[in-house]
Amino acid sequence: MPAPEVLPPEPLGPQHQLDAFRNGRHPSLDEWLRGRAQLSEGLSARTYVICAALAANVVVGYYAISTAAAHRAALPSAKLRKGAPQEVPLLLIGRLAIDAAFQGRGLGAALLADALRRCAAASTIAGVRGVLVHAIDDEAAGFYQHFGFRRAPPLGERTLLLPVEMLREAIAASEA
């Protein structure tokens, strides 16, 4: 993580304090973290959090990863559709958010990079064609596009997709 004021990402656990988290823009992101994240943990999603370094269990950012599928015909490129089963396996990065007090420090980009590294690792264990995000608004869509995600209108108005091949290439280039 780029900021020394936060600890590295870790899986959400019962020790984490969620009540103070406020992203400042979309209450649904706060509500999901407090009301659904622990209920979903390990069953339908895996949530990773970053905590304030000076308050070790106070969550200041998070994202969730889950599995997803899309109908082959809805994929935005012939390359993704070629040889794919009817229901194409994907990974979904959901609900990436940073507490308002910690925004503007590159933590969103750092959390996304962590999520993408985990998705790339998972793609070597179980076959997936790409990583999906459902951007909460147009600004979020622009954020994901900056990191190589492409709009996938057949899948949803603000749904974006990063093909797993592009993800692996980007990670290999960053490690070279």
PDB file of C-alpha atoms in Angstrom:
ATOM      1  CA  MET A   1       0.000   0.000   0.000  1.00  0.00           C
ATOM      2  CA  PRO A   2       1.381   3.434  -0.812  1.00  0.00           C
ATOM      3  CA  ALA A   3       0.423   5.140   2.430  1.00  0.00           C
ATOM      4  CA  PRO A   4       2.198   4.261   5.687  1.00  0.00           C
ATOM      5  CA  GLU A   5      -0.958   5.288   7.545  1.00  0.00           C
ATOM      6  CA  VAL A   6      -2.694   2.035   6.588  1.00  0.00           C
ATOM      7  CA  LEU A   7      -1.912  -1.626   7.084  1.00  0.00           C
ATOM      8  CA  PRO A   8      -1.712  -4.119   4.177  1.00  0.00           C
ATOM      9  CA  PRO A   9      -4.965  -5.692   2.941  1.00  0.00           C
ATOM     10  CA  GLU A  10      -6.215  -8.673   4.907  1.00  0.00           C
ATOM     11  CA  PRO A  11      -9.353 -10.818   4.905  1.00  0.00           C
ATOM     12  CA  LEU A  12     -12.275  -9.363   6.831  1.00  0.00           C
ATOM     13  CA  GLY A  13     -12.607 -10.911  10.280  1.00  0.00           C
ATOM     14  CA  PRO A  14     -14.696 -10.508  13.443  1.00  0.00           C
ATOM     15  CA  GLN A  15     -12.010  -8.283  15.000  1.00  0.00           C
ATOM     16  CA  HIS A  16     -12.512  -5.559  12.395  1.00  0.00           C
ATOM     17  CA  GLN A  17     -14.407  -2.429  13.401  1.00  0.00           C
ATOM     18  CA  LEU A  18     -16.833  -1.405  10.656  1.00  0.00           C
ATOM     19  CA  ASP A  19     -19.158   1.088  12.365  1.00  0.00           C
ATOM     20  CA  ALA A  20     -17.103   4.223  11.668  1.00  0.00           C
ATOM     21  CA  PHE A  21     -16.650   3.552   7.935  1.00  0.00           C
ATOM     22  CA  ARG A  22     -18.159   6.296   5.757  1.00  0.00           C
ATOM     23  CA  ASN A  23     -17.191   6.626   2.104  1.00  0.00           C
ATOM     24  CA  GLY A  24     -18.955   9.992   1.918  1.00  0.00           C
ATOM     25  CA  ARG A  25     -20.693   9.465  -1.433  1.00  0.00           C
ATOM     26  CA  HIS A  26     -22.694   6.260  -1.585  1.00  0.00           C
ATOM     27  CA  PRO A  27     -24.385   5.093   1.640  1.00  0.00           C
ATOM     28  CA  SER A  28     -25.055   1.695   0.045  1.00  0.00           C
ATOM     29  CA  LEU A  29     -21.310   0.968   0.182  1.00  0.00           C
ATOM     30  CA  ASP A  30     -21.235   1.704   3.920  1.00  0.00           C
ATOM     31  CA  GLU A  31     -24.405  -0.295   4.544  1.00  0.00           C
ATOM     32  CA  TRP A  32     -23.113  -3.338   2.650  1.00  0.00           C
ATOM     33  CA  LEU A  33     -19.878  -3.356   4.636  1.00  0.00           C
ATOM     34  CA  ARG A  34     -21.678  -3.149   7.987  1.00  0.00           C
ATOM     35  CA  GLY A  35     -24.691  -5.302   7.175  1.00  0.00           C
ATOM     36  CA  ARG A  36     -23.701  -7.887   4.588  1.00  0.00           C
ATOM     37  CA  ALA A  37     -19.926  -8.307   4.337  1.00  0.00           C
ATOM     38  CA  GLN A  38     -19.486 -10.626   7.312  1.00  0.00           C
ATOM     39  CA  LEU A  39     -22.627 -12.596   6.430  1.00  0.00           C
ATOM     40  CA  SER A  40     -21.258 -13.172   2.919  1.00  0.00           C
ATOM     41  CA  GLU A  41     -17.720 -13.910   4.047  1.00  0.00           C
ATOM     42  CA  GLY A  42     -16.481 -17.105   2.486  1.00  0.00           C
ATOM     43  CA  LEU A  43     -19.940 -18.106   1.272  1.00  0.00           C
ATOM     44  CA  SER A  44     -20.717 -15.808  -1.636  1.00  0.00           C
ATOM     45  CA  ALA A  45     -17.833 -13.340  -1.435  1.00  0.00           C
ATOM     46  CA  ARG A  46     -14.457 -12.786   0.150  1.00  0.00           C
ATOM     47  CA  THR A  47     -13.905  -9.288   1.526  1.00  0.00           C
ATOM     48  CA  TYR A  48     -10.481  -7.730   2.019  1.00  0.00           C
ATOM     49  CA  VAL A  49      -9.953  -4.670   4.188  1.00  0.00           C
ATOM     50  CA  ILE A  50      -7.287  -2.118   4.953  1.00  0.00           C
ATOM     51  CA  CYS A  51      -7.128  -0.656   8.428  1.00  0.00           C
ATOM     52  CA  ALA A  52      -5.687   2.515   9.878  1.00  0.00           C
ATOM     53  CA  ALA A  53      -2.146   1.937  11.127  1.00  0.00           C
ATOM     54  CA  LEU A  54      -2.810   3.898  14.317  1.00  0.00           C
ATOM     55  CA  ALA A  55      -6.083   2.069  14.980  1.00  0.00           C
ATOM     56  CA  ALA A  56      -5.245  -1.423  13.789  1.00  0.00           C
ATOM     57  CA  ASN A  57      -8.747  -2.854  13.454  1.00  0.00           C
ATOM     58  CA  VAL A  58     -10.578   0.236  12.177  1.00  0.00           C
ATOM     59  CA  VAL A  59     -11.470  -0.415   8.532  1.00  0.00           C
ATOM     60  CA  VAL A  60     -10.721   2.471   6.150  1.00  0.00           C
ATOM     61  CA  GLY A  61     -11.093   0.649   2.836  1.00  0.00           C
ATOM     62  CA  TYR A  62     -12.385  -2.585   1.398  1.00  0.00           C
ATOM     63  CA  TYR A  63     -13.317  -4.605  -1.639  1.00  0.00           C
ATOM     64  CA  ALA A  64     -15.034  -7.932  -2.210  1.00  0.00           C
ATOM     65  CA  ILE A  65     -14.323 -10.672  -4.747  1.00  0.00           C
ATOM     66  CA  SER A  66     -16.878 -13.238  -5.833  1.00  0.00           C
ATOM     67  CA  THR A  67     -17.521 -15.498  -8.759  1.00  0.00           C
ATOM     68  CA  ALA A  68     -19.769 -14.491 -11.627  1.00  0.00           C
ATOM     69  CA  ALA A  69     -20.894 -15.756 -14.995  1.00  0.00           C
ATOM     70  CA  ALA A  70     -22.113 -14.152 -18.179  1.00  0.00           C
ATOM     71  CA  HIS A  71     -23.880 -15.561 -21.184  1.00  0.00           C
ATOM     72  CA  ARG A  72     -21.326 -16.047 -23.964  1.00  0.00           C
ATOM     73  CA  ALA A  73     -23.308 -13.921 -26.452  1.00  0.00           C
ATOM     74  CA  ALA A  74     -23.202 -10.956 -24.043  1.00  0.00           C
ATOM     75  CA  LEU A  75     -19.401 -10.776 -23.946  1.00  0.00           C
ATOM     76  CA  PRO A  76     -18.111  -7.669 -25.724  1.00  0.00           C
ATOM     77  CA  SER A  77     -15.477  -9.275 -27.968  1.00  0.00           C
ATOM     78  CA  ALA A  78     -15.214 -12.251 -30.296  1.00  0.00           C
ATOM     79  CA  LYS A  79     -11.918 -13.196 -28.646  1.00  0.00           C
ATOM     80  CA  LEU A  80     -13.651 -13.615 -25.279  1.00  0.00           C
ATOM     81  CA  ARG A  81     -16.517 -15.576 -26.836  1.00  0.00           C
ATOM     82  CA  LYS A  82     -14.337 -17.936 -28.903  1.00  0.00           C
ATOM     83  CA  GLY A  83     -14.408 -21.444 -27.455  1.00  0.00           C
ATOM     84  CA  ALA A  84     -16.204 -20.294 -24.313  1.00  0.00           C
ATOM     85  CA  PRO A  85     -18.992 -22.311 -22.727  1.00  0.00           C
ATOM     86  CA  GLN A  86     -22.571 -20.969 -22.816  1.00  0.00           C
ATOM     87  CA  GLU A  87     -22.113 -19.497 -19.327  1.00  0.00           C
ATOM     88  CA  VAL A  88     -18.657 -17.944 -19.166  1.00  0.00           C
ATOM     89  CA  PRO A  89     -16.923 -18.007 -15.756  1.00  0.00           C
ATOM     90  CA  LEU A  90     -15.715 -14.647 -14.462  1.00  0.00           C
ATOM     91  CA  LEU A  91     -14.571 -13.049 -11.236  1.00  0.00           C
ATOM     92  CA  LEU A  92     -16.341  -9.986  -9.863  1.00  0.00           C
ATOM     93  CA  ILE A  93     -14.697  -7.219  -7.861  1.00  0.00           C
ATOM     94  CA  GLY A  94     -17.511  -5.663  -5.933  1.00  0.00           C
ATOM     95  CA  ARG A  95     -17.982  -2.664  -3.722  1.00  0.00           C
ATOM     96  CA  LEU A  96     -14.484  -1.221  -3.646  1.00  0.00           C
ATOM     97  CA  ALA A  97     -14.612   1.787  -1.306  1.00  0.00           C
ATOM     98  CA  ILE A  98     -12.343   4.049   0.749  1.00  0.00           C
ATOM     99  CA  ASP A  99     -13.361   5.957   3.878  1.00  0.00           C
ATOM    100  CA  ALA A 100     -13.834   9.671   3.128  1.00  0.00           C
ATOM    101  CA  ALA A 101     -11.033  10.640   5.544  1.00  0.00           C
ATOM    102  CA  PHE A 102      -8.552   8.510   3.562  1.00  0.00           C
ATOM    103  CA  GLN A 103      -9.589   9.389   0.003  1.00  0.00           C
ATOM    104  CA  GLY A 104      -7.222  11.133  -2.411  1.00  0.00           C
ATOM    105  CA  ARG A 105      -4.145   9.191  -1.272  1.00  0.00           C
ATOM    106  CA  GLY A 106      -4.012   6.488  -3.943  1.00  0.00           C
ATOM    107  CA  LEU A 107      -5.608   3.869  -1.722  1.00  0.00           C
ATOM    108  CA  GLY A 108      -8.372   3.047  -4.212  1.00  0.00           C
ATOM    109  CA  ALA A 109      -5.800   2.294  -6.898  1.00  0.00           C
ATOM    110  CA  ALA A 110      -3.733   0.272  -4.426  1.00  0.00           C
ATOM    111  CA  LEU A 111      -6.777  -1.752  -3.345  1.00  0.00           C
ATOM    112  CA  LEU A 112      -7.716  -2.388  -6.976  1.00  0.00           C
ATOM    113  CA  ALA A 113      -4.154  -3.560  -7.693  1.00  0.00           C
ATOM    114  CA  ASP A 114      -4.360  -5.942  -4.736  1.00  0.00           C
ATOM    115  CA  ALA A 115      -7.726  -7.249  -5.928  1.00  0.00           C
ATOM    116  CA  LEU A 116      -6.399  -7.783  -9.448  1.00  0.00           C
ATOM    117  CA  ARG A 117      -3.354  -9.691  -8.159  1.00  0.00           C
ATOM    118  CA  ARG A 118      -5.686 -11.971  -6.210  1.00  0.00           C
ATOM    119  CA  CYS A 119      -7.914 -12.423  -9.273  1.00  0.00           C
ATOM    120  CA  ALA A 120      -4.890 -13.292 -11.407  1.00  0.00           C
ATOM    121  CA  ALA A 121      -3.798 -15.880  -8.836  1.00  0.00           C
ATOM    122  CA  ALA A 122      -7.305 -17.358  -8.713  1.00  0.00           C
ATOM    123  CA  SER A 123      -7.375 -17.551 -12.512  1.00  0.00           C
ATOM    124  CA  THR A 124      -4.456 -19.978 -12.437  1.00  0.00           C
ATOM    125  CA  ILE A 125      -6.441 -22.332 -10.197  1.00  0.00           C
ATOM    126  CA  ALA A 126      -9.886 -22.073 -11.773  1.00  0.00           C
ATOM    127  CA  GLY A 127     -10.497 -21.039 -15.349  1.00  0.00           C
ATOM    128  CA  VAL A 128     -12.024 -17.599 -15.794  1.00  0.00           C
ATOM    129  CA  ARG A 129     -12.205 -15.372 -18.856  1.00  0.00           C
ATOM    130  CA  GLY A 130     -12.091 -12.021 -17.122  1.00  0.00           C
ATOM    131  CA  VAL A 131     -12.773  -9.754 -14.187  1.00  0.00           C
ATOM    132  CA  LEU A 132     -16.028  -7.786 -13.980  1.00  0.00           C
ATOM    133  CA  VAL A 133     -16.905  -4.639 -12.078  1.00  0.00           C
ATOM    134  CA  HIS A 134     -20.276  -2.933 -11.758  1.00  0.00           C
ATOM    135  CA  ALA A 135     -19.315   0.733 -11.395  1.00  0.00           C
ATOM    136  CA  ILE A 136     -21.595   2.568  -8.984  1.00  0.00           C
ATOM    137  CA  ASP A 137     -21.477   5.777 -11.053  1.00  0.00           C
ATOM    138  CA  ASP A 138     -19.779   7.279 -14.097  1.00  0.00           C
ATOM    139  CA  GLU A 139     -16.813   8.543 -12.073  1.00  0.00           C
ATOM    140  CA  ALA A 140     -16.176   5.017 -10.811  1.00  0.00           C
ATOM    141  CA  ALA A 141     -16.477   3.701 -14.381  1.00  0.00           C
ATOM    142  CA  GLY A 142     -13.769   6.165 -15.436  1.00  0.00           C
ATOM    143  CA  PHE A 143     -11.568   4.975 -12.564  1.00  0.00           C
ATOM    144  CA  TYR A 144     -11.801   1.368 -13.752  1.00  0.00           C
ATOM    145  CA  GLN A 145     -11.261   2.352 -17.392  1.00  0.00           C
ATOM    146  CA  HIS A 146      -8.020   4.056 -16.343  1.00  0.00           C
ATOM    147  CA  PHE A 147      -6.805   0.610 -15.249  1.00  0.00           C
ATOM    148  CA  GLY A 148      -7.701  -1.178 -18.486  1.00  0.00           C
ATOM    149  CA  PHE A 149     -11.284  -2.239 -17.894  1.00  0.00           C
ATOM    150  CA  ARG A 150     -13.538  -1.895 -20.925  1.00  0.00           C
ATOM    151  CA  ARG A 151     -17.216  -1.087 -20.910  1.00  0.00           C
ATOM    152  CA  ALA A 152     -19.374  -4.141 -21.586  1.00  0.00           C
ATOM    153  CA  PRO A 153     -22.813  -2.654 -22.365  1.00  0.00           C
ATOM    154  CA  PRO A 154     -24.526  -5.994 -23.046  1.00  0.00           C
ATOM    155  CA  LEU A 155     -23.779  -6.920 -19.414  1.00  0.00           C
ATOM    156  CA  GLY A 156     -25.034  -3.650 -17.923  1.00  0.00           C
ATOM    157  CA  GLU A 157     -24.913   0.113 -18.322  1.00  0.00           C
ATOM    158  CA  ARG A 158     -21.872   0.585 -16.075  1.00  0.00           C
ATOM    159  CA  THR A 159     -20.476  -2.935 -16.212  1.00  0.00           C
ATOM    160  CA  LEU A 160     -16.833  -3.146 -17.197  1.00  0.00           C
ATOM    161  CA  LEU A 161     -14.662  -6.144 -18.020  1.00  0.00           C
ATOM    162  CA  LEU A 162     -10.931  -6.794 -17.955  1.00  0.00           C
ATOM    163  CA  PRO A 163      -9.980  -9.911 -19.945  1.00  0.00           C
ATOM    164  CA  VAL A 164      -7.803 -12.240 -17.890  1.00  0.00           C
ATOM    165  CA  GLU A 165      -5.105 -12.270 -20.605  1.00  0.00           C
ATOM    166  CA  MET A 166      -4.748  -8.489 -20.317  1.00  0.00           C
ATOM    167  CA  LEU A 167      -4.639  -8.798 -16.540  1.00  0.00           C
ATOM    168  CA  ARG A 168      -1.846 -11.375 -16.641  1.00  0.00           C
ATOM    169  CA  GLU A 169       0.127  -9.299 -19.175  1.00  0.00           C
ATOM    170  CA  ALA A 170      -0.170  -6.182 -17.010  1.00  0.00           C
ATOM    171  CA  ILE A 171       0.986  -8.026 -13.905  1.00  0.00           C
ATOM    172  CA  ALA A 172       3.915  -9.616 -15.760  1.00  0.00           C
ATOM    173  CA  ALA A 173       4.946  -6.193 -17.092  1.00  0.00           C
ATOM    174  CA  SER A 174       4.767  -4.631 -13.626  1.00  0.00           C
ATOM    175  CA  GLU A 175       6.973  -7.379 -12.192  1.00  0.00           C
ATOM    176  CA  ALA A 176       9.605  -7.189 -14.963  1.00  0.00           C
TER     177      ALA A 176
END
